[in-house]
PDB file of N, CA, C, O and CB in Angstrom:
ATOM      1  N   MET A   1      98.246  47.045  72.700  1.00  0.00           N
ATOM      2  CA  MET A   1      98.790  47.100  70.920  1.00  0.00           C
ATOM      3  C   MET A   1     100.837  47.435  71.594  1.00  0.00           C
ATOM      4  O   MET A   1     100.857  48.582  72.042  1.00  0.00           O
ATOM      5  CB  MET A   1      97.623  49.287  69.505  1.00  0.00           C
ATOM      6  N   THR A   2     101.546  47.108  71.656  1.00  0.00           N
ATOM      7  CA  THR A   2     103.247  46.822  71.672  1.00  0.00           C
ATOM      8  C   THR A   2     103.827  48.151  71.417  1.00  0.00           C
ATOM      9  O   THR A   2     103.754  48.732  70.335  1.00  0.00           O
ATOM     10  CB  THR A   2     103.869  45.683  70.404  1.00  0.00           C
ATOM     11  N   MET A   3     104.550  48.708  72.735  1.00  0.00           N
ATOM     12  CA  MET A   3     104.547  50.088  72.341  1.00  0.00           C
ATOM     13  C   MET A   3     106.121  50.185  72.813  1.00  0.00           C
ATOM     14  O   MET A   3     106.563  51.258  73.223  1.00  0.00           O
ATOM     15  CB  MET A   3     103.293  51.181  73.128  1.00  0.00           C
ATOM     16  N   ALA A   4     106.868  49.115  72.740  1.00  0.00           N
ATOM     17  CA  ALA A   4     108.599  49.035  72.058  1.00  0.00           C
ATOM     18  C   ALA A   4     108.611  47.844  72.158  1.00  0.00           C
ATOM     19  O   ALA A   4     107.485  47.355  72.244  1.00  0.00           O
ATOM     20  CB  ALA A   4     110.054  49.739  72.817  1.00  0.00           C
ATOM     21  N   SER A   5     109.737  46.897  72.193  1.00  0.00           N
ATOM     22  CA  SER A   5     109.885  46.184  71.804  1.00  0.00           C
ATOM     23  C   SER A   5     111.856  45.391  72.894  1.00  0.00           C
ATOM     24  O   SER A   5     112.897  44.826  72.557  1.00  0.00           O
ATOM     25  CB  SER A   5     109.535  46.748  70.245  1.00  0.00           C
ATOM     26  N   ILE A   6     111.553  45.638  73.504  1.00  0.00           N
ATOM     27  CA  ILE A   6     113.133  45.575  74.660  1.00  0.00           C
ATOM     28  C   ILE A   6     113.716  44.709  74.796  1.00  0.00           C
ATOM     29  O   ILE A   6     113.198  43.736  75.345  1.00  0.00           O
ATOM     30  CB  ILE A   6     113.136  45.740  76.020  1.00  0.00           C
ATOM     31  N   PHE A   7     115.202  44.660  74.311  1.00  0.00           N
ATOM     32  CA  PHE A   7     116.008  43.781  74.691  1.00  0.00           C
ATOM     33  C   PHE A   7     116.821  44.296  75.820  1.00  0.00           C
ATOM     34  O   PHE A   7     117.270  45.426  75.625  1.00  0.00           O
ATOM     35  CB  PHE A   7     116.720  43.353  73.638  1.00  0.00           C
ATOM     36  N   PHE A   8     117.287  43.431  77.591  1.00  0.00           N
ATOM     37  CA  PHE A   8     117.517  43.046  78.000  1.00  0.00           C
ATOM     38  C   PHE A   8     119.097  42.675  78.187  1.00  0.00           C
ATOM     39  O   PHE A   8     119.222  41.514  78.577  1.00  0.00           O
ATOM     40  CB  PHE A   8     116.746  42.676  77.826  1.00  0.00           C
ATOM     41  N   SER A   9     120.499  43.455  77.985  1.00  0.00           N
ATOM     42  CA  SER A   9     121.104  42.454  78.336  1.00  0.00           C
ATOM     43  C   SER A   9     121.596  43.524  79.807  1.00  0.00           C
ATOM     44  O   SER A   9     121.646  44.713  80.119  1.00  0.00           O
ATOM     45  CB  SER A   9     122.260  41.726  77.077  1.00  0.00           C
ATOM     46  N   HIS A  10     121.832  42.416  80.269  1.00  0.00           N
ATOM     47  CA  HIS A  10     122.220  41.905  82.121  1.00  0.00           C
ATOM     48  C   HIS A  10     123.128  40.451  81.557  1.00  0.00           C
ATOM     49  O   HIS A  10     122.982  39.611  80.669  1.00  0.00           O
ATOM     50  CB  HIS A  10     120.212  41.293  83.536  1.00  0.00           C
ATOM     51  N   GLY A  11     124.664  40.896  83.245  1.00  0.00           N
ATOM     52  CA  GLY A  11     124.880  39.644  83.506  1.00  0.00           C
ATOM     53  C   GLY A  11     123.844  38.186  84.014  1.00  0.00           C
ATOM     54  O   GLY A  11     122.629  38.253  83.829  1.00  0.00           O
ATOM     55  N   THR A  12     124.133  37.602  84.308  1.00  0.00           N
ATOM     56  CA  THR A  12     123.552  36.085  85.066  1.00  0.00           C
ATOM     57  C   THR A  12     123.251  36.643  86.394  1.00  0.00           C
ATOM     58  O   THR A  12     122.112  36.878  86.797  1.00  0.00           O
ATOM     59  CB  THR A  12     124.805  34.605  85.234  1.00  0.00           C
ATOM     60  N   PRO A  13     124.877  36.939  87.373  1.00  0.00           N
ATOM     61  CA  PRO A  13     124.208  36.945  89.050  1.00  0.00           C
ATOM     62  C   PRO A  13     123.229  38.226  88.975  1.00  0.00           C
ATOM     63  O   PRO A  13     123.010  38.765  90.060  1.00  0.00           O
ATOM     64  CB  PRO A  13     125.609  37.241  90.539  1.00  0.00           C
ATOM     65  N   ASN A  14     122.384  38.990  87.414  1.00  0.00           N
ATOM     66  CA  ASN A  14     121.976  39.928  87.738  1.00  0.00           C
ATOM     67  C   ASN A  14     120.281  39.549  86.888  1.00  0.00           C
ATOM     68  O   ASN A  14     119.851  39.834  85.770  1.00  0.00           O
ATOM     69  CB  ASN A  14     123.055  41.186  87.366  1.00  0.00           C
ATOM     70  N   TYR A  15     119.963  39.145  87.518  1.00  0.00           N
ATOM     71  CA  TYR A  15     118.946  38.127  85.996  1.00  0.00           C
ATOM     72  C   TYR A  15     118.066  38.525  87.208  1.00  0.00           C
ATOM     73  O   TYR A  15     117.800  39.652  86.789  1.00  0.00           O
ATOM     74  CB  TYR A  15     119.210  35.835  85.233  1.00  0.00           C
ATOM     75  N   PRO A  16     117.376  38.452  88.460  1.00  0.00           N
ATOM     76  CA  PRO A  16     116.775  38.589  89.330  1.00  0.00           C
ATOM     77  C   PRO A  16     116.489  40.394  89.487  1.00  0.00           C
ATOM     78  O   PRO A  16     115.484  40.852  90.031  1.00  0.00           O
ATOM     79  CB  PRO A  16     117.492  37.782  90.348  1.00  0.00           C
ATOM     80  N   ILE A  17     117.338  41.042  89.029  1.00  0.00           N
ATOM     81  CA  ILE A  17     117.114  42.533  88.561  1.00  0.00           C
ATOM     82  C   ILE A  17     116.504  42.757  87.538  1.00  0.00           C
ATOM     83  O   ILE A  17     115.513  43.482  87.630  1.00  0.00           O
ATOM     84  CB  ILE A  17     118.145  43.227  88.348  1.00  0.00           C
ATOM     85  N   ALA A  18     116.937  42.139  86.047  1.00  0.00           N
ATOM     86  CA  ALA A  18     116.115  42.265  85.200  1.00  0.00           C
ATOM     87  C   ALA A  18     115.442  41.784  84.974  1.00  0.00           C
ATOM     88  O   ALA A  18     114.897  42.129  83.925  1.00  0.00           O
ATOM     89  CB  ALA A  18     116.265  42.374  84.561  1.00  0.00           C
ATOM     90  N   GLU A  19     114.893  40.646  85.665  1.00  0.00           N
ATOM     91  CA  GLU A  19     113.580  39.275  85.785  1.00  0.00           C
ATOM     92  C   GLU A  19     112.396  40.407  86.295  1.00  0.00           C
ATOM     93  O   GLU A  19     111.214  40.153  86.065  1.00  0.00           O
ATOM     94  CB  GLU A  19     113.962  37.577  87.390  1.00  0.00           C
ATOM     95  N   TYR A  20     112.747  41.554  86.935  1.00  0.00           N
ATOM     96  CA  TYR A  20     111.853  43.001  88.504  1.00  0.00           C
ATOM     97  C   TYR A  20     111.568  43.663  87.239  1.00  0.00           C
ATOM     98  O   TYR A  20     110.598  43.282  86.584  1.00  0.00           O
ATOM     99  CB  TYR A  20     113.171  44.384  90.184  1.00  0.00           C
ATOM    100  N   PHE A  21     112.438  44.781  86.752  1.00  0.00           N
ATOM    101  CA  PHE A  21     112.376  45.279  85.338  1.00  0.00           C
ATOM    102  C   PHE A  21     111.425  44.715  84.188  1.00  0.00           C
ATOM    103  O   PHE A  21     110.406  45.268  83.775  1.00  0.00           O
ATOM    104  CB  PHE A  21     113.653  45.123  84.860  1.00  0.00           C
ATOM    105  N   LYS A  22     111.797  43.878  83.887  1.00  0.00           N
ATOM    106  CA  LYS A  22     111.701  42.728  82.765  1.00  0.00           C
ATOM    107  C   LYS A  22     109.869  42.832  82.699  1.00  0.00           C
ATOM    108  O   LYS A  22     109.190  43.246  81.759  1.00  0.00           O
ATOM    109  CB  LYS A  22     112.524  40.825  83.397  1.00  0.00           C
ATOM    110  N   ASN A  23     109.348  42.244  84.187  1.00  0.00           N
ATOM    111  CA  ASN A  23     107.478  42.743  85.075  1.00  0.00           C
ATOM    112  C   ASN A  23     107.373  44.469  84.309  1.00  0.00           C
ATOM    113  O   ASN A  23     106.499  44.861  83.535  1.00  0.00           O
ATOM    114  CB  ASN A  23     107.588  42.982  87.843  1.00  0.00           C
ATOM    115  N   GLN A  24     108.228  45.031  84.690  1.00  0.00           N
ATOM    116  CA  GLN A  24     107.453  46.529  85.340  1.00  0.00           C
ATOM    117  C   GLN A  24     107.333  47.427  83.990  1.00  0.00           C
ATOM    118  O   GLN A  24     106.543  48.297  83.624  1.00  0.00           O
ATOM    119  CB  GLN A  24     108.596  47.548  86.739  1.00  0.00           C
ATOM    120  N   LEU A  25     108.602  46.749  83.361  1.00  0.00           N
ATOM    121  CA  LEU A  25     108.117  47.242  81.758  1.00  0.00           C
ATOM    122  C   LEU A  25     107.122  46.882  81.054  1.00  0.00           C
ATOM    123  O   LEU A  25     106.285  47.635  80.557  1.00  0.00           O
ATOM    124  CB  LEU A  25     108.917  46.988  80.841  1.00  0.00           C
ATOM    125  N   GLU A  26     107.188  45.190  80.942  1.00  0.00           N
ATOM    126  CA  GLU A  26     105.576  44.174  80.499  1.00  0.00           C
ATOM    127  C   GLU A  26     104.422  44.231  80.699  1.00  0.00           C
ATOM    128  O   GLU A  26     103.678  43.522  80.022  1.00  0.00           O
ATOM    129  CB  GLU A  26     105.389  43.080  80.876  1.00  0.00           C
ATOM    130  N   GLN A  27     103.559  45.643  82.327  1.00  0.00           N
ATOM    131  CA  GLN A  27     102.193  45.863  82.722  1.00  0.00           C
ATOM    132  C   GLN A  27     102.549  47.150  81.433  1.00  0.00           C
ATOM    133  O   GLN A  27     101.796  46.862  80.502  1.00  0.00           O
ATOM    134  CB  GLN A  27     101.686  46.237  84.714  1.00  0.00           C
ATOM    135  N   MET A  28     103.305  48.296  81.079  1.00  0.00           N
ATOM    136  CA  MET A  28     102.995  48.473  80.742  1.00  0.00           C
ATOM    137  C   MET A  28     103.242  48.011  78.802  1.00  0.00           C
ATOM    138  O   MET A  28     104.312  48.372  78.311  1.00  0.00           O
ATOM    139  CB  MET A  28     102.976  49.222  81.542  1.00  0.00           C
ATOM    140  N   ASP A  29     102.614  47.544  78.232  1.00  0.00           N
ATOM    141  CA  ASP A  29     103.156  47.154  77.437  1.00  0.00           C
ATOM    142  C   ASP A  29     104.254  46.870  76.133  1.00  0.00           C
ATOM    143  O   ASP A  29     104.329  46.910  74.905  1.00  0.00           O
ATOM    144  CB  ASP A  29     102.705  47.183  77.530  1.00  0.00           C
ATOM    145  N   SER A  30     104.730  46.677  76.883  1.00  0.00           N
ATOM    146  CA  SER A  30     106.918  46.851  76.029  1.00  0.00           C
ATOM    147  C   SER A  30     106.366  45.316  76.119  1.00  0.00           C
ATOM    148  O   SER A  30     105.394  44.887  76.742  1.00  0.00           O
ATOM    149  CB  SER A  30     109.212  47.620  77.396  1.00  0.00           C
ATOM    150  N   SER A  31     106.878  44.943  75.668  1.00  0.00           N
ATOM    151  CA  SER A  31     108.118  43.329  74.779  1.00  0.00           C
ATOM    152  C   SER A  31     109.024  42.898  75.318  1.00  0.00           C
ATOM    153  O   SER A  31     109.079  41.828  74.713  1.00  0.00           O
ATOM    154  CB  SER A  31     109.062  43.505  73.441  1.00  0.00           C
ATOM    155  N   VAL A  32     109.944  42.857  76.107  1.00  0.00           N
ATOM    156  CA  VAL A  32     110.694  42.656  76.428  1.00  0.00           C
ATOM    157  C   VAL A  32     111.333  41.579  76.877  1.00  0.00           C
ATOM    158  O   VAL A  32     110.874  40.874  77.776  1.00  0.00           O
ATOM    159  CB  VAL A  32     110.625  43.200  76.763  1.00  0.00           C
ATOM    160  N   TYR A  33     112.688  41.312  76.165  1.00  0.00           N
ATOM    161  CA  TYR A  33     113.545  40.120  75.876  1.00  0.00           C
ATOM    162  C   TYR A  33     114.662  39.599  77.058  1.00  0.00           C
ATOM    163  O   TYR A  33     115.598  40.309  77.427  1.00  0.00           O
ATOM    164  CB  TYR A  33     114.337  40.502  74.557  1.00  0.00           C
ATOM    165  N   LEU A  34     114.485  38.701  77.404  1.00  0.00           N
ATOM    166  CA  LEU A  34     115.307  38.069  78.457  1.00  0.00           C
ATOM    167  C   LEU A  34     115.517  36.828  77.944  1.00  0.00           C
ATOM    168  O   LEU A  34     114.525  36.190  77.594  1.00  0.00           O
ATOM    169  CB  LEU A  34     114.710  38.007  79.849  1.00  0.00           C
ATOM    170  N   PHE A  35     117.336  36.024  77.746  1.00  0.00           N
ATOM    171  CA  PHE A  35     117.933  35.213  77.598  1.00  0.00           C
ATOM    172  C   PHE A  35     118.007  34.115  77.779  1.00  0.00           C
ATOM    173  O   PHE A  35     118.409  33.176  77.092  1.00  0.00           O
ATOM    174  CB  PHE A  35     118.411  35.415  77.763  1.00  0.00           C
ATOM    175  N   GLU A  36     117.173  34.297  79.795  1.00  0.00           N
ATOM    176  CA  GLU A  36     117.073  32.817  79.599  1.00  0.00           C
ATOM    177  C   GLU A  36     116.051  32.758  79.917  1.00  0.00           C
ATOM    178  O   GLU A  36     115.981  32.174  80.998  1.00  0.00           O
ATOM    179  CB  GLU A  36     117.849  31.874  80.194  1.00  0.00           C
ATOM    180  N   HIS A  37     114.951  33.121  79.477  1.00  0.00           N
ATOM    181  CA  HIS A  37     113.519  33.151  78.487  1.00  0.00           C
ATOM    182  C   HIS A  37     113.093  32.165  77.498  1.00  0.00           C
ATOM    183  O   HIS A  37     112.078  31.482  77.356  1.00  0.00           O
ATOM    184  CB  HIS A  37     113.523  34.280  77.629  1.00  0.00           C
ATOM    185  N   ASP A  38     114.777  32.382  76.514  1.00  0.00           N
ATOM    186  CA  ASP A  38     114.292  31.723  75.441  1.00  0.00           C
ATOM    187  C   ASP A  38     115.825  30.825  74.979  1.00  0.00           C
ATOM    188  O   ASP A  38     116.262  30.670  73.839  1.00  0.00           O
ATOM    189  CB  ASP A  38     113.571  32.922  74.239  1.00  0.00           C
ATOM    190  N   GLN A  39     116.521  30.244  76.515  1.00  0.00           N
ATOM    191  CA  GLN A  39     117.261  29.027  76.122  1.00  0.00           C
ATOM    192  C   GLN A  39     116.837  27.796  74.936  1.00  0.00           C
ATOM    193  O   GLN A  39     115.873  27.075  74.681  1.00  0.00           O
ATOM    194  CB  GLN A  39     117.350  28.393  77.371  1.00  0.00           C
ATOM    195  N   GLN A  40     118.089  28.042  74.457  1.00  0.00           N
ATOM    196  CA  GLN A  40     117.617  26.212  73.932  1.00  0.00           C
ATOM    197  C   GLN A  40     119.445  25.709  73.070  1.00  0.00           C
ATOM    198  O   GLN A  40     120.279  26.226  72.327  1.00  0.00           O
ATOM    199  CB  GLN A  40     115.595  26.240  72.011  1.00  0.00           C
ATOM    200  N   PRO A  41     119.213  24.374  73.836  1.00  0.00           N
ATOM    201  CA  PRO A  41     121.200  24.157  74.269  1.00  0.00           C
ATOM    202  C   PRO A  41     121.263  23.428  72.210  1.00  0.00           C
ATOM    203  O   PRO A  41     120.577  22.501  71.780  1.00  0.00           O
ATOM    204  CB  PRO A  41     121.848  22.026  76.465  1.00  0.00           C
ATOM    205  N   GLY A  42     122.122  24.119  71.539  1.00  0.00           N
ATOM    206  CA  GLY A  42     122.786  24.308  70.431  1.00  0.00           C
ATOM    207  C   GLY A  42     122.149  25.261  70.138  1.00  0.00           C
ATOM    208  O   GLY A  42     121.889  25.137  68.941  1.00  0.00           O
ATOM    209  N   GLN A  43     121.779  26.055  70.471  1.00  0.00           N
ATOM    210  CA  GLN A  43     121.886  27.309  68.777  1.00  0.00           C
ATOM    211  C   GLN A  43     123.249  27.413  69.114  1.00  0.00           C
ATOM    212  O   GLN A  43     124.084  26.736  69.715  1.00  0.00           O
ATOM    213  CB  GLN A  43     120.860  29.331  68.623  1.00  0.00           C
ATOM    214  N   ASP A  44     123.180  28.691  68.411  1.00  0.00           N
ATOM    215  CA  ASP A  44     124.698  30.062  68.408  1.00  0.00           C
ATOM    216  C   ASP A  44     124.296  31.116  68.679  1.00  0.00           C
ATOM    217  O   ASP A  44     123.934  31.978  67.878  1.00  0.00           O
ATOM    218  CB  ASP A  44     125.558  30.510  67.007  1.00  0.00           C
ATOM    219  N   ILE A  45     124.317  31.235  70.767  1.00  0.00           N
ATOM    220  CA  ILE A  45     123.863  32.029  70.494  1.00  0.00           C
ATOM    221  C   ILE A  45     124.402  33.283  70.470  1.00  0.00           C
ATOM    222  O   ILE A  45     123.776  34.279  70.834  1.00  0.00           O
ATOM    223  CB  ILE A  45     123.124  31.894  70.934  1.00  0.00           C
ATOM    224  N   THR A  46     125.768  33.300  69.975  1.00  0.00           N
ATOM    225  CA  THR A  46     126.228  35.499  69.352  1.00  0.00           C
ATOM    226  C   THR A  46     125.624  35.426  68.174  1.00  0.00           C
ATOM    227  O   THR A  46     126.001  36.437  67.581  1.00  0.00           O
ATOM    228  CB  THR A  46     128.354  36.253  68.882  1.00  0.00           C
ATOM    229  N   ASN A  47     124.572  34.545  67.156  1.00  0.00           N
ATOM    230  CA  ASN A  47     123.762  34.951  65.846  1.00  0.00           C
ATOM    231  C   ASN A  47     122.925  34.979  66.583  1.00  0.00           C
ATOM    232  O   ASN A  47     122.919  36.147  66.973  1.00  0.00           O
ATOM    233  CB  ASN A  47     123.559  34.180  64.518  1.00  0.00           C
ATOM    234  N   LYS A  48     121.836  34.233  67.286  1.00  0.00           N
ATOM    235  CA  LYS A  48     120.947  34.588  67.882  1.00  0.00           C
ATOM    236  C   LYS A  48     120.751  36.292  68.575  1.00  0.00           C
ATOM    237  O   LYS A  48     120.064  37.190  68.088  1.00  0.00           O
ATOM    238  CB  LYS A  48     120.997  33.578  68.688  1.00  0.00           C
ATOM    239  N   LEU A  49     121.368  36.335  69.500  1.00  0.00           N
ATOM    240  CA  LEU A  49     121.392  37.559  70.817  1.00  0.00           C
ATOM    241  C   LEU A  49     121.691  38.754  69.582  1.00  0.00           C
ATOM    242  O   LEU A  49     121.198  39.851  69.845  1.00  0.00           O
ATOM    243  CB  LEU A  49     123.041  37.362  72.430  1.00  0.00           C
ATOM    244  N   GLN A  50     122.477  38.651  68.210  1.00  0.00           N
ATOM    245  CA  GLN A  50     122.145  39.644  67.260  1.00  0.00           C
ATOM    246  C   GLN A  50     121.635  39.934  66.636  1.00  0.00           C
ATOM    247  O   GLN A  50     121.866  41.027  66.120  1.00  0.00           O
ATOM    248  CB  GLN A  50     122.433  39.889  66.819  1.00  0.00           C
ATOM    249  N   LYS A  51     119.981  38.715  66.026  1.00  0.00           N
ATOM    250  CA  LYS A  51     119.003  39.365  64.904  1.00  0.00           C
ATOM    251  C   LYS A  51     118.196  39.717  67.246  1.00  0.00           C
ATOM    252  O   LYS A  51     117.203  40.444  67.216  1.00  0.00           O
ATOM    253  CB  LYS A  51     117.768  37.683  62.896  1.00  0.00           C
ATOM    254  N   ARG A  52     118.421  39.467  68.095  1.00  0.00           N
ATOM    255  CA  ARG A  52     116.906  39.305  69.009  1.00  0.00           C
ATOM    256  C   ARG A  52     117.483  41.418  68.775  1.00  0.00           C
ATOM    257  O   ARG A  52     116.795  42.247  68.179  1.00  0.00           O
ATOM    258  CB  ARG A  52     116.837  37.970  71.467  1.00  0.00           C
ATOM    259  N   ILE A  53     118.726  41.675  69.393  1.00  0.00           N
ATOM    260  CA  ILE A  53     119.617  43.362  69.548  1.00  0.00           C
ATOM    261  C   ILE A  53     118.936  44.573  68.282  1.00  0.00           C
ATOM    262  O   ILE A  53     118.628  45.763  68.354  1.00  0.00           O
ATOM    263  CB  ILE A  53     121.845  43.069  69.023  1.00  0.00           C
ATOM    264  N   ASP A  54     118.900  43.025  66.596  1.00  0.00           N
ATOM    265  CA  ASP A  54     118.315  44.164  65.684  1.00  0.00           C
ATOM    266  C   ASP A  54     117.296  44.510  65.283  1.00  0.00           C
ATOM    267  O   ASP A  54     116.978  45.253  64.355  1.00  0.00           O
ATOM    268  CB  ASP A  54     118.616  44.220  64.824  1.00  0.00           C
ATOM    269  N   ALA A  55     116.157  43.359  66.777  1.00  0.00           N
ATOM    270  CA  ALA A  55     114.767  43.025  66.202  1.00  0.00           C
ATOM    271  C   ALA A  55     113.826  44.174  67.239  1.00  0.00           C
ATOM    272  O   ALA A  55     112.659  44.556  67.325  1.00  0.00           O
ATOM    273  CB  ALA A  55     114.303  41.059  66.428  1.00  0.00           C
ATOM    274  N   SER A  56     115.472  44.487  68.098  1.00  0.00           N
ATOM    275  CA  SER A  56     114.754  45.301  69.373  1.00  0.00           C
ATOM    276  C   SER A  56     114.452  47.071  68.938  1.00  0.00           C
ATOM    277  O   SER A  56     115.269  47.780  68.349  1.00  0.00           O
ATOM    278  CB  SER A  56     116.030  45.213  70.929  1.00  0.00           C
ATOM    279  N   ASP A  57     112.866  47.569  69.479  1.00  0.00           N
ATOM    280  CA  ASP A  57     112.832  49.113  69.880  1.00  0.00           C
ATOM    281  C   ASP A  57     114.513  50.234  70.016  1.00  0.00           C
ATOM    282  O   ASP A  57     115.226  51.066  69.455  1.00  0.00           O
ATOM    283  CB  ASP A  57     112.043  48.989  71.569  1.00  0.00           C
ATOM    284  N   ILE A  58     114.243  49.127  71.602  1.00  0.00           N
ATOM    285  CA  ILE A  58     114.879  48.978  72.073  1.00  0.00           C
ATOM    286  C   ILE A  58     117.123  48.325  73.314  1.00  0.00           C
ATOM    287  O   ILE A  58     117.773  47.283  73.403  1.00  0.00           O
ATOM    288  CB  ILE A  58     113.957  49.092  71.715  1.00  0.00           C
ATOM    289  N   LEU A  59     117.190  48.970  73.562  1.00  0.00           N
ATOM    290  CA  LEU A  59     118.486  48.175  74.302  1.00  0.00           C
ATOM    291  C   LEU A  59     118.639  48.629  75.596  1.00  0.00           C
ATOM    292  O   LEU A  59     119.332  49.641  75.702  1.00  0.00           O
ATOM    293  CB  LEU A  59     119.934  48.390  73.607  1.00  0.00           C
ATOM    294  N   PHE A  60     118.329  48.311  76.284  1.00  0.00           N
ATOM    295  CA  PHE A  60     118.592  47.985  77.957  1.00  0.00           C
ATOM    296  C   PHE A  60     119.455  46.796  78.276  1.00  0.00           C
ATOM    297  O   PHE A  60     119.388  45.568  78.316  1.00  0.00           O
ATOM    298  CB  PHE A  60     117.176  47.650  78.753  1.00  0.00           C
ATOM    299  N   VAL A  61     120.819  48.386  78.609  1.00  0.00           N
ATOM    300  CA  VAL A  61     122.106  47.308  79.256  1.00  0.00           C
ATOM    301  C   VAL A  61     121.864  47.470  81.507  1.00  0.00           C
ATOM    302  O   VAL A  61     121.665  48.512  82.131  1.00  0.00           O
ATOM    303  CB  VAL A  61     124.443  48.387  78.436  1.00  0.00           C
ATOM    304  N   LEU A  62     121.993  46.092  82.062  1.00  0.00           N
ATOM    305  CA  LEU A  62     121.955  46.459  83.620  1.00  0.00           C
ATOM    306  C   LEU A  62     123.101  47.056  83.061  1.00  0.00           C
ATOM    307  O   LEU A  62     123.193  46.850  81.851  1.00  0.00           O
ATOM    308  CB  LEU A  62     121.976  45.318  85.066  1.00  0.00           C
ATOM    309  N   LEU A  63     123.809  47.584  83.450  1.00  0.00           N
ATOM    310  CA  LEU A  63     125.507  47.235  84.000  1.00  0.00           C
ATOM    311  C   LEU A  63     126.078  47.753  85.583  1.00  0.00           C
ATOM    312  O   LEU A  63     126.093  48.742  86.315  1.00  0.00           O
ATOM    313  CB  LEU A  63     126.651  48.139  82.827  1.00  0.00           C
ATOM    314  N   THR A  64     126.355  46.863  85.544  1.00  0.00           N
ATOM    315  CA  THR A  64     126.840  46.277  87.164  1.00  0.00           C
ATOM    316  C   THR A  64     128.619  45.860  87.106  1.00  0.00           C
ATOM    317  O   THR A  64     129.272  45.948  86.066  1.00  0.00           O
ATOM    318  CB  THR A  64     125.740  44.474  87.626  1.00  0.00           C
ATOM    319  N   LYS A  65     129.099  45.482  88.214  1.00  0.00           N
ATOM    320  CA  LYS A  65     130.731  44.917  88.433  1.00  0.00           C
ATOM    321  C   LYS A  65     130.059  43.863  88.145  1.00  0.00           C
ATOM    322  O   LYS A  65     129.416  44.117  87.126  1.00  0.00           O
ATOM    323  CB  LYS A  65     131.791  44.977  89.935  1.00  0.00           C
ATOM    324  N   GLN A  66     129.922  43.131  88.389  1.00  0.00           N
ATOM    325  CA  GLN A  66     129.443  41.174  87.771  1.00  0.00           C
ATOM    326  C   GLN A  66     128.859  41.676  86.400  1.00  0.00           C
ATOM    327  O   GLN A  66     129.190  40.912  85.493  1.00  0.00           O
ATOM    328  CB  GLN A  66     127.743  39.963  88.967  1.00  0.00           C
ATOM    329  N   SER A  67     128.410  42.294  86.155  1.00  0.00           N
ATOM    330  CA  SER A  67     127.822  41.930  84.255  1.00  0.00           C
ATOM    331  C   SER A  67     129.559  43.164  83.789  1.00  0.00           C
ATOM    332  O   SER A  67     129.097  44.067  83.091  1.00  0.00           O
ATOM    333  CB  SER A  67     125.084  43.136  83.483  1.00  0.00           C
ATOM    334  N   GLN A  68     129.973  43.226  83.833  1.00  0.00           N
ATOM    335  CA  GLN A  68     130.902  43.697  83.452  1.00  0.00           C
ATOM    336  C   GLN A  68     132.095  43.005  82.975  1.00  0.00           C
ATOM    337  O   GLN A  68     132.901  43.274  82.084  1.00  0.00           O
ATOM    338  CB  GLN A  68     131.069  44.345  84.196  1.00  0.00           C
ATOM    339  N   SER A  69     131.978  41.913  83.916  1.00  0.00           N
ATOM    340  CA  SER A  69     133.257  40.691  83.156  1.00  0.00           C
ATOM    341  C   SER A  69     132.458  40.037  82.934  1.00  0.00           C
ATOM    342  O   SER A  69     132.388  38.973  83.550  1.00  0.00           O
ATOM    343  CB  SER A  69     134.547  39.830  83.901  1.00  0.00           C
ATOM    344  N   SER A  70     131.016  40.538  81.471  1.00  0.00           N
ATOM    345  CA  SER A  70     130.767  39.125  80.842  1.00  0.00           C
ATOM    346  C   SER A  70     130.917  39.862  80.092  1.00  0.00           C
ATOM    347  O   SER A  70     130.940  41.078  80.283  1.00  0.00           O
ATOM    348  CB  SER A  70     129.656  38.088  80.875  1.00  0.00           C
ATOM    349  N   SER A  71     131.126  39.000  78.526  1.00  0.00           N
ATOM    350  CA  SER A  71     131.760  38.980  76.967  1.00  0.00           C
ATOM    351  C   SER A  71     130.044  39.368  76.624  1.00  0.00           C
ATOM    352  O   SER A  71     129.708  40.351  75.963  1.00  0.00           O
ATOM    353  CB  SER A  71     132.691  37.073  76.142  1.00  0.00           C
ATOM    354  N   TYR A  72     129.076  38.364  77.232  1.00  0.00           N
ATOM    355  CA  TYR A  72     127.539  38.751  76.336  1.00  0.00           C
ATOM    356  C   TYR A  72     127.216  40.226  76.829  1.00  0.00           C
ATOM    357  O   TYR A  72     128.190  40.604  76.178  1.00  0.00           O
ATOM    358  CB  TYR A  72     125.961  37.563  76.809  1.00  0.00           C
ATOM    359  N   VAL A  73     126.812  41.216  77.296  1.00  0.00           N
ATOM    360  CA  VAL A  73     126.450  42.998  78.074  1.00  0.00           C
ATOM    361  C   VAL A  73     127.055  43.577  77.465  1.00  0.00           C
ATOM    362  O   VAL A  73     127.113  44.796  77.633  1.00  0.00           O
ATOM    363  CB  VAL A  73     126.812  43.550  79.594  1.00  0.00           C
TER     364      VAL A  73
END
């Protein structure tokens, strides 16, 4: 049984850190969404991400100097 559905927001340069946290959270039976695992050319990214956020139980934001300059974090 999955504990929580988590949307993990991060800047692209911080992907390795986000991937590490994703792996740790999945070991605790959580479902973690990272955009890098779901990229599909031609899709409206903004709408897709908003739907994923709305469907998640938890929004986890990795706030770093790099992510602060991203319009998607």
